[in-house]
DNA sequence: CTTTTTTTGTGATTTGTTTCACATCAATTC
DNA sequence: GAATTGATGTGAAACAAATCACAAAAAAAG
């Protein structure tokens, strides 16, 4: 329990999400097959990159024929274990927690928040479709629903403590919205979402852009950024 | 306007955020100076990495003496243009928008949401401290407050349209919470925050962890991930 | 049925990032 | 004040990721 909490998403996995978003859109538009360069144009990566990423995840297309969108999406379902539902718990029903509990996109992707938790008994009365429990029932619910992944939206002061508790009860992955570096054993997956950092980095690059005289060094600036 | 919307945060910049978070914590604890390995231990990177990152941003320490926390934090303030306040607008007062408008950490870091906007006149009555305007007043407010950065929390169906409008009125950077790939000219900074993807990637790695027999290939798995 | 075209899939190459290793400097010890 | 110690800072080496370039396959054309 001595170390770190870094490591998040591999770039290629991030891009797979990107491709999938495109594929879903294209499918809705009635398209049935894509070529690597279709996805490339749509997502702003190169077509080589698309194929390399696919090859990494063992996704095969048809020589000359491109990729069948349905087959691709199915493959990706498999990659993301979409077959079975994933039960999630959400801890902390402050502003952010409440918004997350109402976020319908999770359920659309078979990620179900089965219960939310808060220490504040007032919050426990809040209605959002999903039950709000007291922290004392955490273990019971985690066991009952076989929950492995949690969303942590508690104040930073209690984040570490709650994380420890979650992990003790069998949680293996946490999306952490508290701006703290959780210290956990390396066999627990932590994905930090730091809203301030996200906003701040945009400000950083905007300021940088404004300083670049007449867009001349724009290319140079862009080389500084990553997907 | 033909292109993409990728590129976000450089890894070294992300780590600078990390270091800063640590420094703030250490300062609160009364610590006055740090060594590269202090930060390294605390953040889970190597001390070489810390020094390389600092060197990239032209941050110098004292041979043998380490780094003075106050000086470091000041340097970082400069990097992030913390001297002046940054005015932000927030578009879309749904669940997520509302939560973001109440998120006090932005203001603590001198990022002020000066106004929020929504098409729904009912939302415009919602009180959250920050005024909620109709979209028709967007240009006026952006001009008045010299806003350069926006948070986009509208439904995905209208995200592109609103983004275009924002950019037309002079917005240069957007934190986009809608799960769409915005198509913008390359001199606009877009930082996508996709909540589903964040959750889903954790599920992905947790499943992967569970398949790894007896933690034997854990090291292998970890090599797959990134800071 | 042969040739051409088009697109995939993947080694080879290039580019970028992290780690290593050590020269350099400043504080401390003797 | 010389010698030792403990840190930084940075080129060099190792590693990782992205791009290039082309062989292979399949469809289409002749």
Coordinates of C-alpha atoms in Angstrom, one line a residue, chain B:
Chain B
X1 CA -12.9 24.1 -40.7
X2 CA -12.2 20.7 -42.3
X3 CA -10.3 19.2 -39.5
X4 CA -10.3 17.3 -36.4
X5 CA -10.4 17.9 -32.7
X6 CA -7.8 15.7 -31.0
X7 CA -4.7 16.8 -29.3
X8 CA -5.0 17.5 -25.7
X9 CA -2.5 17.5 -22.9
X10 CA 1.1 16.7 -23.1
X11 CA 2.2 14.2 -20.6
X12 CA 4.8 16.4 -19.1
X13 CA 2.2 19.1 -18.5
X14 CA 0.0 16.6 -16.8
X15 CA 2.8 15.7 -14.5
X16 CA 3.4 19.3 -13.7
X17 CA -0.2 19.5 -12.5
X18 CA 0.6 16.4 -10.4
X19 CA 3.7 18.0 -8.9
X20 CA 1.8 21.1 -8.1
X21 CA -0.9 19.2 -6.3
X22 CA 1.8 17.6 -4.2
X23 CA 3.5 20.9 -3.5
X24 CA 0.4 22.5 -2.3
X25 CA -0.2 19.6 0.0
X26 CA 3.3 19.7 1.3
X27 CA 3.2 23.4 1.8
X28 CA 0.1 23.1 3.9
X29 CA 2.0 20.6 6.0
X30 CA 4.6 23.2 6.6
X31 CA 7.3 21.8 4.4
X32 CA 9.5 24.4 2.7
X33 CA 11.7 22.6 0.4
X34 CA 11.6 19.4 -1.7
X35 CA 14.0 17.3 -3.6
X36 CA 13.2 15.7 -6.9
X37 CA 12.9 12.3 -5.2
X38 CA 10.4 13.7 -2.7
X39 CA 8.1 14.6 -5.5
X40 CA 8.9 11.4 -7.3
X41 CA 7.9 9.2 -4.3
X42 CA 4.8 11.2 -3.8
X43 CA 3.6 11.1 -7.4
X44 CA 4.9 7.7 -8.5
X45 CA 7.2 8.9 -11.2
X46 CA 11.0 8.7 -11.1
X47 CA 13.2 11.5 -9.8
X48 CA 14.9 11.8 -13.2
X49 CA 11.5 12.4 -14.8
X50 CA 10.8 15.1 -12.3
X51 CA 14.0 16.9 -13.1
X52 CA 13.6 16.4 -16.9
X53 CA 10.1 17.9 -16.7
X54 CA 11.3 20.8 -14.7
X55 CA 14.0 21.4 -17.1
X56 CA 11.5 21.4 -20.0
X57 CA 9.6 24.2 -18.3
X58 CA 12.8 26.0 -17.3
X59 CA 12.5 25.4 -13.6
X60 CA 15.8 25.4 -11.8
X61 CA 16.6 24.2 -8.4
X62 CA 19.7 24.5 -6.2
X63 CA 22.5 22.1 -6.5
X64 CA 22.4 20.0 -3.4
X65 CA 19.7 22.2 -1.9
X66 CA 16.7 20.9 -3.8
X67 CA 13.8 23.1 -4.6
X68 CA 12.1 25.9 -2.6
X69 CA 8.4 25.1 -2.6
X70 CA 7.4 28.7 -2.7
X71 CA 9.6 29.4 -5.6
X72 CA 8.4 26.3 -7.4
X73 CA 4.8 27.2 -6.9
X74 CA 5.4 30.8 -8.1
X75 CA 7.1 29.5 -11.2
X76 CA 4.1 27.3 -11.9
X77 CA 1.8 30.2 -11.4
X78 CA 3.7 31.9 -14.2
X79 CA 3.5 28.9 -16.4
X80 CA -0.3 28.7 -16.0
X81 CA -0.8 32.5 -16.2
X82 CA -2.2 32.5 -12.8
X83 CA -1.4 36.1 -12.2
X84 CA -4.5 37.3 -14.0
X85 CA -8.0 35.9 -13.5
X86 CA -9.4 33.8 -16.3
X87 CA -13.0 34.4 -17.3
X88 CA -14.9 31.4 -18.4
X89 CA -18.4 30.8 -19.8
X90 CA -20.3 27.7 -19.3
X91 CA -22.9 26.6 -21.9
X92 CA -25.6 24.1 -21.0
X93 CA -27.2 24.0 -17.6
X94 CA -28.3 20.4 -17.5
X95 CA -27.2 18.1 -14.7
X96 CA -23.6 18.3 -15.6
X97 CA -23.6 22.0 -16.3
X98 CA -25.3 22.8 -13.1
X99 CA -22.8 20.7 -11.1
X100 CA -19.9 22.4 -12.9
X101 CA -21.3 25.8 -12.2
X102 CA -21.3 25.0 -8.5
X103 CA -17.8 23.5 -8.6
X104 CA -15.9 25.8 -6.2
X105 CA -12.4 24.5 -7.1
X106 CA -12.4 26.5 -10.4
X107 CA -12.7 29.8 -8.5
X108 CA -10.0 28.7 -6.0
X109 CA -7.7 28.5 -8.9
X110 CA -8.7 31.9 -10.4
X111 CA -10.8 30.4 -13.1
X112 CA -14.1 32.3 -12.9
X113 CA -17.3 31.2 -14.6
X114 CA -18.7 34.6 -15.2
X115 CA -21.9 33.5 -16.8
X116 CA -23.8 30.4 -17.8
X117 CA -26.1 29.9 -20.8
X118 CA -29.0 27.7 -21.7
X119 CA -31.7 27.7 -24.3
X120 CA -34.3 26.5 -21.9
X121 CA -35.9 29.5 -20.2
X122 CA -36.7 27.4 -17.1
X123 CA -33.1 26.7 -16.5
X124 CA -32.5 30.4 -16.7
X125 CA -34.3 30.8 -13.4
X126 CA -32.1 28.2 -11.6
X127 CA -30.1 29.9 -8.9
X128 CA -26.5 28.8 -8.5
X129 CA -24.8 32.0 -7.7
X130 CA -23.8 32.5 -11.3
X131 CA -26.3 34.1 -13.7
X132 CA -28.0 31.9 -16.3
X133 CA -28.5 33.8 -19.6
X134 CA -30.3 33.0 -22.8
X135 CA -28.1 32.1 -25.7
X136 CA -28.9 35.3 -27.4
X137 CA -26.7 37.2 -25.0
X138 CA -23.6 35.0 -25.6
X139 CA -21.7 37.4 -27.8
X140 CA -22.4 40.3 -25.5
X141 CA -21.1 38.6 -22.4
X142 CA -18.0 37.1 -24.2
X143 CA -17.1 40.5 -25.4
X144 CA -17.7 42.3 -22.1
X145 CA -15.6 39.9 -20.1
X146 CA -13.0 39.2 -22.7
X147 CA -13.7 35.4 -22.4
X148 CA -11.4 33.1 -24.4
X149 CA -12.3 29.7 -22.9
X150 CA -15.6 28.0 -22.6
X151 CA -17.0 24.8 -21.0
X152 CA -19.4 23.0 -23.2
X153 CA -22.0 20.9 -21.4
X154 CA -24.8 20.8 -23.9
X155 CA -26.5 17.7 -25.3
X156 CA -24.4 16.0 -28.0
X157 CA -26.9 16.9 -30.7
X158 CA -26.3 20.6 -30.3
X159 CA -22.6 20.5 -29.4
X160 CA -21.2 21.2 -32.8
X161 CA -23.5 24.1 -33.5
X162 CA -22.8 25.8 -30.2
X163 CA -19.1 25.2 -30.6
X164 CA -19.2 26.9 -34.0
X165 CA -21.1 29.8 -32.4
X166 CA -18.6 30.1 -29.6
X167 CA -15.6 30.1 -31.9
X168 CA -17.3 32.7 -34.1
X169 CA -17.5 35.0 -31.1
X170 CA -13.8 34.6 -30.3
X171 CA -13.6 31.6 -28.0
X172 CA -10.2 29.9 -28.5
X173 CA -10.4 26.9 -26.2
X174 CA -13.2 24.6 -25.2
X175 CA -13.5 21.9 -22.5
X176 CA -16.1 19.7 -24.2
X177 CA -18.2 17.3 -22.1
X178 CA -20.5 16.3 -24.9
X179 CA -19.4 12.9 -26.3
X180 CA -18.9 14.1 -29.9
X181 CA -15.9 14.9 -31.9
X182 CA -16.1 18.6 -32.6
X183 CA -14.8 19.6 -36.0
X184 CA -13.0 22.9 -35.6
X185 CA -10.2 24.7 -37.2
X186 CA -6.8 23.7 -35.8
X187 CA -6.2 27.0 -34.1
X188 CA -8.9 26.2 -31.5
X189 CA -8.0 24.1 -28.5
X190 CA -10.5 21.3 -27.7
X191 CA -10.2 19.2 -24.6
X192 CA -12.7 16.4 -24.6
X193 CA -13.8 15.0 -21.3
X194 CA -15.8 11.8 -22.0
X195 CA -17.2 10.4 -18.8
X196 CA -18.3 7.1 -20.3
X197 CA -14.8 6.5 -21.7
X198 CA -13.2 7.3 -18.3
X199 CA -15.5 4.7 -16.6
X200 CA -15.3 2.2 -19.4
X201 CA -11.5 2.2 -19.5
X202 CA -11.4 1.4 -15.8
X203 CA -13.8 -1.5 -16.4
X204 CA -11.6 -2.6 -19.3
X205 CA -8.5 -2.8 -17.1
X206 CA -10.3 -4.4 -14.2
X207 CA -11.5 -7.2 -16.4
X208 CA -8.0 -7.6 -17.7
X209 CA -6.7 -7.7 -14.1
X210 CA -9.2 -10.4 -13.2
X211 CA -8.2 -12.5 -16.1
X212 CA -4.5 -12.3 -15.2
X213 CA -3.9 -15.5 -13.3
X214 CA -2.6 -15.0 -9.8
X215 CA -1.1 -11.6 -10.5
X216 CA 1.7 -13.3 -12.3
X217 CA 1.6 -11.2 -15.4
X218 CA 0.8 -8.1 -13.5
X219 CA 4.0 -6.4 -14.5
X220 CA 3.2 -7.2 -18.1
X221 CA -0.2 -5.6 -17.7
X222 CA 1.2 -2.5 -16.1
X223 CA 3.6 -2.0 -19.0
X224 CA 0.5 -1.5 -21.0
X225 CA -0.6 1.6 -19.2
X226 CA 0.5 5.2 -19.2
X227 CA 0.8 8.0 -16.7

